[in-house]
GROMACS .gro file of C-alpha atoms in nm:
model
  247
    1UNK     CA    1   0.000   0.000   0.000
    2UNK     CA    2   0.262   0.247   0.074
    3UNK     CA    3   0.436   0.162  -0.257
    4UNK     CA    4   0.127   0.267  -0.425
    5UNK     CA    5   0.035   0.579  -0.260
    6UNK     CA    6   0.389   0.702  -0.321
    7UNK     CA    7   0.365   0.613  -0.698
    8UNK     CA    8   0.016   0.762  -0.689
    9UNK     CA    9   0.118   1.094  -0.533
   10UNK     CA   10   0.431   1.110  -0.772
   11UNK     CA   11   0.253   1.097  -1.118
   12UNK     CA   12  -0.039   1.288  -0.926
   13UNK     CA   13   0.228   1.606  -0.911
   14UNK     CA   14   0.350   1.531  -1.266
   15UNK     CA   15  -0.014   1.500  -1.407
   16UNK     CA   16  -0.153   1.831  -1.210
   17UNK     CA   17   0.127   1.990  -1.397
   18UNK     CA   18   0.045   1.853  -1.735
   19UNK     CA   19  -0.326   1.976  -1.722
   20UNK     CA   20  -0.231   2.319  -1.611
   21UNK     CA   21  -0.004   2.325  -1.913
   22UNK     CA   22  -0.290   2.207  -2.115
   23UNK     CA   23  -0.481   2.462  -1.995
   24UNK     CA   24  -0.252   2.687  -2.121
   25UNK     CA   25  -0.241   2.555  -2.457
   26UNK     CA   26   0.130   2.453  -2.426
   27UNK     CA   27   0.030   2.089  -2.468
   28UNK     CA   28  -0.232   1.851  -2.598
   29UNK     CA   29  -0.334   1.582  -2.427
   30UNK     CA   30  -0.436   1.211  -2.550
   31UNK     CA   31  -0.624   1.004  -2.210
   32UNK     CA   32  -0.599   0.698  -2.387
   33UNK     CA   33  -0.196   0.684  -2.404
   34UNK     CA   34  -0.236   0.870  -2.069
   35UNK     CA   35  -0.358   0.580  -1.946
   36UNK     CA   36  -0.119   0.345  -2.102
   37UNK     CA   37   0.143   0.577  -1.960
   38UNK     CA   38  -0.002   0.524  -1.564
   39UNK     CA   39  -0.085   0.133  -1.596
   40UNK     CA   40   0.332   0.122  -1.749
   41UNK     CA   41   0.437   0.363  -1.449
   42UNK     CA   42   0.205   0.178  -1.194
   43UNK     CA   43   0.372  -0.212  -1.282
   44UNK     CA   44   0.741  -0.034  -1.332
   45UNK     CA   45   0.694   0.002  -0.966
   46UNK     CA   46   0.502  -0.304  -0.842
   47UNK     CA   47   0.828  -0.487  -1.084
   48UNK     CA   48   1.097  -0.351  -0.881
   49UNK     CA   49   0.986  -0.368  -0.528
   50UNK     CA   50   0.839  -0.672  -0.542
   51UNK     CA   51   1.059  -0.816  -0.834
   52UNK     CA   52   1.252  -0.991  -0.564
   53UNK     CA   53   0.999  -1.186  -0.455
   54UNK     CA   54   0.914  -1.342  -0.828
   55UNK     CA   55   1.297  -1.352  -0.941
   56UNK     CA   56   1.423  -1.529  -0.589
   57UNK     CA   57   1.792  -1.461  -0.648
   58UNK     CA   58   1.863  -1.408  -0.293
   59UNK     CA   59   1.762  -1.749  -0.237
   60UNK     CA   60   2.019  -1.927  -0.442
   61UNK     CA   61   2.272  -1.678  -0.403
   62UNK     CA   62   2.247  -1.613   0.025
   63UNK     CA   63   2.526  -1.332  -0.018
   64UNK     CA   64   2.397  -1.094  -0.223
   65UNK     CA   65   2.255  -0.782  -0.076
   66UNK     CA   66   2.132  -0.548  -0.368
   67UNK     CA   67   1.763  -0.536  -0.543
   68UNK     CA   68   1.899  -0.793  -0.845
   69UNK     CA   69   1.557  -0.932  -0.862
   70UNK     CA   70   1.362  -0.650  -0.857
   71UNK     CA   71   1.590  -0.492  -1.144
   72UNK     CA   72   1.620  -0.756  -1.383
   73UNK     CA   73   1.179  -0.786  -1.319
   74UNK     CA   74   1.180  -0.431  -1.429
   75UNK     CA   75   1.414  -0.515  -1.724
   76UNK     CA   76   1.197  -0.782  -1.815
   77UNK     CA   77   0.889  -0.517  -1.794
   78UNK     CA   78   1.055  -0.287  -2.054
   79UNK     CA   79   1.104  -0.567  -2.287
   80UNK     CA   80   0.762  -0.656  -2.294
   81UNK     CA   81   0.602  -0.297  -2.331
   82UNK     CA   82   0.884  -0.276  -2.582
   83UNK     CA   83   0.716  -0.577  -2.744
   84UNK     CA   84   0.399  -0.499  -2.694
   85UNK     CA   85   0.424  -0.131  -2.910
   86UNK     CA   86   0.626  -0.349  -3.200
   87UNK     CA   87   0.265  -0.545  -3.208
   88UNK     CA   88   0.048  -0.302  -3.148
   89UNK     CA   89   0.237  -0.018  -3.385
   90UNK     CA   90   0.268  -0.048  -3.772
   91UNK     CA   91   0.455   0.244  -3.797
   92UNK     CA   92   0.669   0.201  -3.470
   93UNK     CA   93   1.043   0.072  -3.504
   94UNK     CA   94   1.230   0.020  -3.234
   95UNK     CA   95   1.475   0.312  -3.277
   96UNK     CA   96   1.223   0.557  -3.209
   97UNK     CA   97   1.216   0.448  -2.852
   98UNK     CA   98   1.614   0.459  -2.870
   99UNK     CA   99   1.700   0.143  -2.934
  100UNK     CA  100   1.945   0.177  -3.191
  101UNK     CA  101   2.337   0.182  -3.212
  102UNK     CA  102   2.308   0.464  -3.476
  103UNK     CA  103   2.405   0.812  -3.331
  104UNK     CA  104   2.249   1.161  -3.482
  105UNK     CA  105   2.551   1.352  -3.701
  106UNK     CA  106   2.789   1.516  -3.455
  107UNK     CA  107   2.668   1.394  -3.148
  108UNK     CA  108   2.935   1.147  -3.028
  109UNK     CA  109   3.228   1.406  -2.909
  110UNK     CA  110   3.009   1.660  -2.771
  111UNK     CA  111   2.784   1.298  -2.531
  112UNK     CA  112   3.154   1.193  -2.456
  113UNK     CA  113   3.230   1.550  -2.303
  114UNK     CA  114   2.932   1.612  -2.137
  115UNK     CA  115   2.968   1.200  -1.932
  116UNK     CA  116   3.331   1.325  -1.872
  117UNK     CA  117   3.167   1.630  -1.704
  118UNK     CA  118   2.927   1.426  -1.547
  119UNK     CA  119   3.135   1.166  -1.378
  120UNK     CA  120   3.360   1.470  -1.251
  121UNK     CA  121   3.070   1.587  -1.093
  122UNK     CA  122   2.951   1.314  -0.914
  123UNK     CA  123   3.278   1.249  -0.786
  124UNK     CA  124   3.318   1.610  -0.666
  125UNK     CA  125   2.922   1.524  -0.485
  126UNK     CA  126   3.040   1.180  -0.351
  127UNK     CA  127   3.368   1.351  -0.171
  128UNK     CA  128   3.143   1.650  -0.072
  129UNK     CA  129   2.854   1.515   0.074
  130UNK     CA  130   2.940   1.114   0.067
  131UNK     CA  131   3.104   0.958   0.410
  132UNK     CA  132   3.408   0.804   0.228
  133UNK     CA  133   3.414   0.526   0.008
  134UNK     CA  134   3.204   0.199   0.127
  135UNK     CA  135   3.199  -0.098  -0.178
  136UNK     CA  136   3.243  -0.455  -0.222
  137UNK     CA  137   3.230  -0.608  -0.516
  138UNK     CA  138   2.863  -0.684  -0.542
  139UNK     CA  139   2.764  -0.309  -0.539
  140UNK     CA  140   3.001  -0.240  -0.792
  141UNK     CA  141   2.867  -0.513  -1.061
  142UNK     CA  142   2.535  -0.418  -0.901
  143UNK     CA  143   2.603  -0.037  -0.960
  144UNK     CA  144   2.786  -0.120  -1.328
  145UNK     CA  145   2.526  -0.258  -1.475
  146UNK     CA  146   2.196  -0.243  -1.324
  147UNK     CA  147   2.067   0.133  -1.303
  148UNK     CA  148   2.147   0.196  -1.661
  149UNK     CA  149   1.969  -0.112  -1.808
  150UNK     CA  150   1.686  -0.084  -1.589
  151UNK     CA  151   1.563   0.266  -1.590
  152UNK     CA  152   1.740   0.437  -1.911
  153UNK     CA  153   1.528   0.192  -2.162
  154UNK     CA  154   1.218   0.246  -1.937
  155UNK     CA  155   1.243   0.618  -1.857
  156UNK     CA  156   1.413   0.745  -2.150
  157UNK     CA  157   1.337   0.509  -2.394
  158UNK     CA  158   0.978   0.335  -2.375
  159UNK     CA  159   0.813   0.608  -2.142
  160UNK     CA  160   0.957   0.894  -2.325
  161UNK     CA  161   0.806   0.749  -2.660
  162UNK     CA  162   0.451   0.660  -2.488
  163UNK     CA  163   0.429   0.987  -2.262
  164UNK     CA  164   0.484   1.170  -2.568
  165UNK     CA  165   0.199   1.033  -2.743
  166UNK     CA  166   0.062   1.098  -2.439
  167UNK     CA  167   0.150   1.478  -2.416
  168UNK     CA  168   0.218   1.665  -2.731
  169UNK     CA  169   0.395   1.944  -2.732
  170UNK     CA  170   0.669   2.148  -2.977
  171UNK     CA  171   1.025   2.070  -2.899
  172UNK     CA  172   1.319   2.343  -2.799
  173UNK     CA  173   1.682   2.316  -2.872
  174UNK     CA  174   1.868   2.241  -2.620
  175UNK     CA  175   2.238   2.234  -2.657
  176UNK     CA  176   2.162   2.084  -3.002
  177UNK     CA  177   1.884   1.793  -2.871
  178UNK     CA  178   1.556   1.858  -2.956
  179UNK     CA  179   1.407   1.868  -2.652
  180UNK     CA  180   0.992   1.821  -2.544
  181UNK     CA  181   0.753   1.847  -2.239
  182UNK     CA  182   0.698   1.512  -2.249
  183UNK     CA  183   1.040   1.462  -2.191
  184UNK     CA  184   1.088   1.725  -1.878
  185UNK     CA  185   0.778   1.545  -1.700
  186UNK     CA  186   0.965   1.239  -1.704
  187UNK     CA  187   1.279   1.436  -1.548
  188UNK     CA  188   1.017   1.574  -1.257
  189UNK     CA  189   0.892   1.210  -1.229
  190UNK     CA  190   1.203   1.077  -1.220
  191UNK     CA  191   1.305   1.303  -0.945
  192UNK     CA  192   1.058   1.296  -0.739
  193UNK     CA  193   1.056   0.913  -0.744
  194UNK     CA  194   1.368   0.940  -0.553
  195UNK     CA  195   1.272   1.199  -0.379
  196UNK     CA  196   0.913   1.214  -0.217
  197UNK     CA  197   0.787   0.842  -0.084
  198UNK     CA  198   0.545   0.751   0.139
  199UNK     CA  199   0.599   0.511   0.436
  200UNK     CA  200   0.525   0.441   0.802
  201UNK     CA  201   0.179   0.671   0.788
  202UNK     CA  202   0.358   0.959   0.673
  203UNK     CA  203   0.534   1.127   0.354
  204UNK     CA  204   0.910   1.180   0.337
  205UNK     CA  205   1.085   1.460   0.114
  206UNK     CA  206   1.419   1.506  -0.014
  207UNK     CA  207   1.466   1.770  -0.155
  208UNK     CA  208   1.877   1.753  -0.221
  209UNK     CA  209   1.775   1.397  -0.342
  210UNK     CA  210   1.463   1.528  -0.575
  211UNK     CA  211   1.710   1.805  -0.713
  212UNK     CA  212   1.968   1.591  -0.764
  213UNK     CA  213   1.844   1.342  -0.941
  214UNK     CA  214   1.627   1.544  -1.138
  215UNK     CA  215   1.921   1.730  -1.257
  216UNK     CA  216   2.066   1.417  -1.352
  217UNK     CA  217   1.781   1.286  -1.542
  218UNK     CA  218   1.796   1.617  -1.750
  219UNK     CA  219   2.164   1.503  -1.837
  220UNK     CA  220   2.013   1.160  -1.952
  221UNK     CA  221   1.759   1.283  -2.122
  222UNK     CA  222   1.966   1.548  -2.334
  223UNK     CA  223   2.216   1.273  -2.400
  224UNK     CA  224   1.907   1.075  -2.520
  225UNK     CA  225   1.762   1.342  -2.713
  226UNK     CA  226   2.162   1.457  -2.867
  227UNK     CA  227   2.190   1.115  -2.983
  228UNK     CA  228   1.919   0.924  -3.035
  229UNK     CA  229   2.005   0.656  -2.873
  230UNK     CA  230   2.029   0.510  -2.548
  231UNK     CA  231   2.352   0.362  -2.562
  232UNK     CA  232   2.536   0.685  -2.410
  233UNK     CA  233   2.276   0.727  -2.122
  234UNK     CA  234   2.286   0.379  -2.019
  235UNK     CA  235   2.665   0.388  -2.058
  236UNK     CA  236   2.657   0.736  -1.890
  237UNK     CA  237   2.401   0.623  -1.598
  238UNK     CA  238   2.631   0.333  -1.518
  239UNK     CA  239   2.976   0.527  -1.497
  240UNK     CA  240   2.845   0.760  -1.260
  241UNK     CA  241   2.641   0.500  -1.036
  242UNK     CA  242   3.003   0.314  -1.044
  243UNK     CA  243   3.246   0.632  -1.026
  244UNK     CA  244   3.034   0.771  -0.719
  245UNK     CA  245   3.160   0.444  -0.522
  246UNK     CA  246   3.533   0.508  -0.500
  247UNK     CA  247   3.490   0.890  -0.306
   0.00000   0.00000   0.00000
């Protein structure tokens, strides 16, 4: 129950803020992809809670310590929704959800700078506000691998292509990506998923952790955008997750 209410009251935020904006005329709205959008959302979280509890890793392997059932459940999620639009889609090819080795002209130095930047800066947050390095090697495979396949193809690749069905809007150039609301919702969702949760009876709000991670899902998502791909987010998400260890 508290997993729901704090997926509920995250997509309420992002969905109050959609309305006003079609209120505005900024954006159009289609409810039926909405929908889609909030039943995807809804099961992304139900996956990766409870993922351990289908995908029993812990139970053959007594060591481990991380959510590796719960992630690879949420994997398996993205791949079917993935699926599910090739079937459902005439028009839809896989590469307009990101998933594509091909790289927009011109984009490849100026992704490699910006994750150079990136890791710097995470390293600079992990010495600033981190208590000293703390690893073994099962949070480093954990953190090399798993947050960039899990929520890069589901936030910036599947939900970005549904939630902007979902939520029209023009696009602005950013930095030279072609940047829409759809795609800045997901950044405030993504934020405030790590951010604002619900447990215990009560509501509990970060907001160093909302900003933080918001700002880094605007990083991912112009990566995403600059390249069309997701091979330099997910490679991007990982480095980070994995540089952020060692300070």
């Amino acid at each position: 129950m508290d997993l729901l209410i704090s997926i509920m009251s995250n997509v309420a935020i992002v969905a109050l803020i959609a309305f006003v904006l079609e209120r505005k005329g900024i954006v159009k709205i289609n409810f039926a992809w909405i929908m889609v959008a909030l039943a995807l959302i809804f099961l992304y979280g139900v996956a990766l809670f409870n993922g351990g509890k289908w995908i029993p890793l812990n139970d053959y392997f007594t060591d481990l310590q991380w959510n590796w059932g719960g992630k690879i459940a949420a994997i398996l999620l993205w791949a079917l929704a993935l699926f599910a639009l090739c079937l459902s889609q005439k028009q839809f090819k896989i590469a307009d959800a990101g998933f594509t080795f091909k790289q927009h002209r011109g984009a490849v130095i100026p992704s490699l700078v910006v994750i150079m930047f990136f890791i710097v800066l995470q390293l600079l947050l992990s010495y600033t506000l981190g208590n000293g390095s703390d690893y073994d090697a099962e949070e480093l495979w954990y953190q090399a691998t798993m947050p960039g396949l899990d929520e890069e193809p589901m936030f910036r690749g599947v939900l970005l292509y549904i939630v902007s069905l979902a939520i029209v809007s023009s696009r602005i150039n950013l930095l030279g990506a072609q940047i829409n609301v759809a795609g800045l919702l997901l950044v405030l969702l993504f934020g405030l998923i790590h951010g604002l949760m619900y447990n215990a009876g009560e509501f509990h709000f970060s907001l160093m952790s909302m900003s933080l991670t918001g700002f880094y899902g605007l990083v991912l998502l112009w990566l995403r955008e600059r390249t069309g791909s997701l091979v330099f987010p997910i490679l991007a998400h990982n480095l980070v997750n994995f540089a952020g260890q060692f300070v």
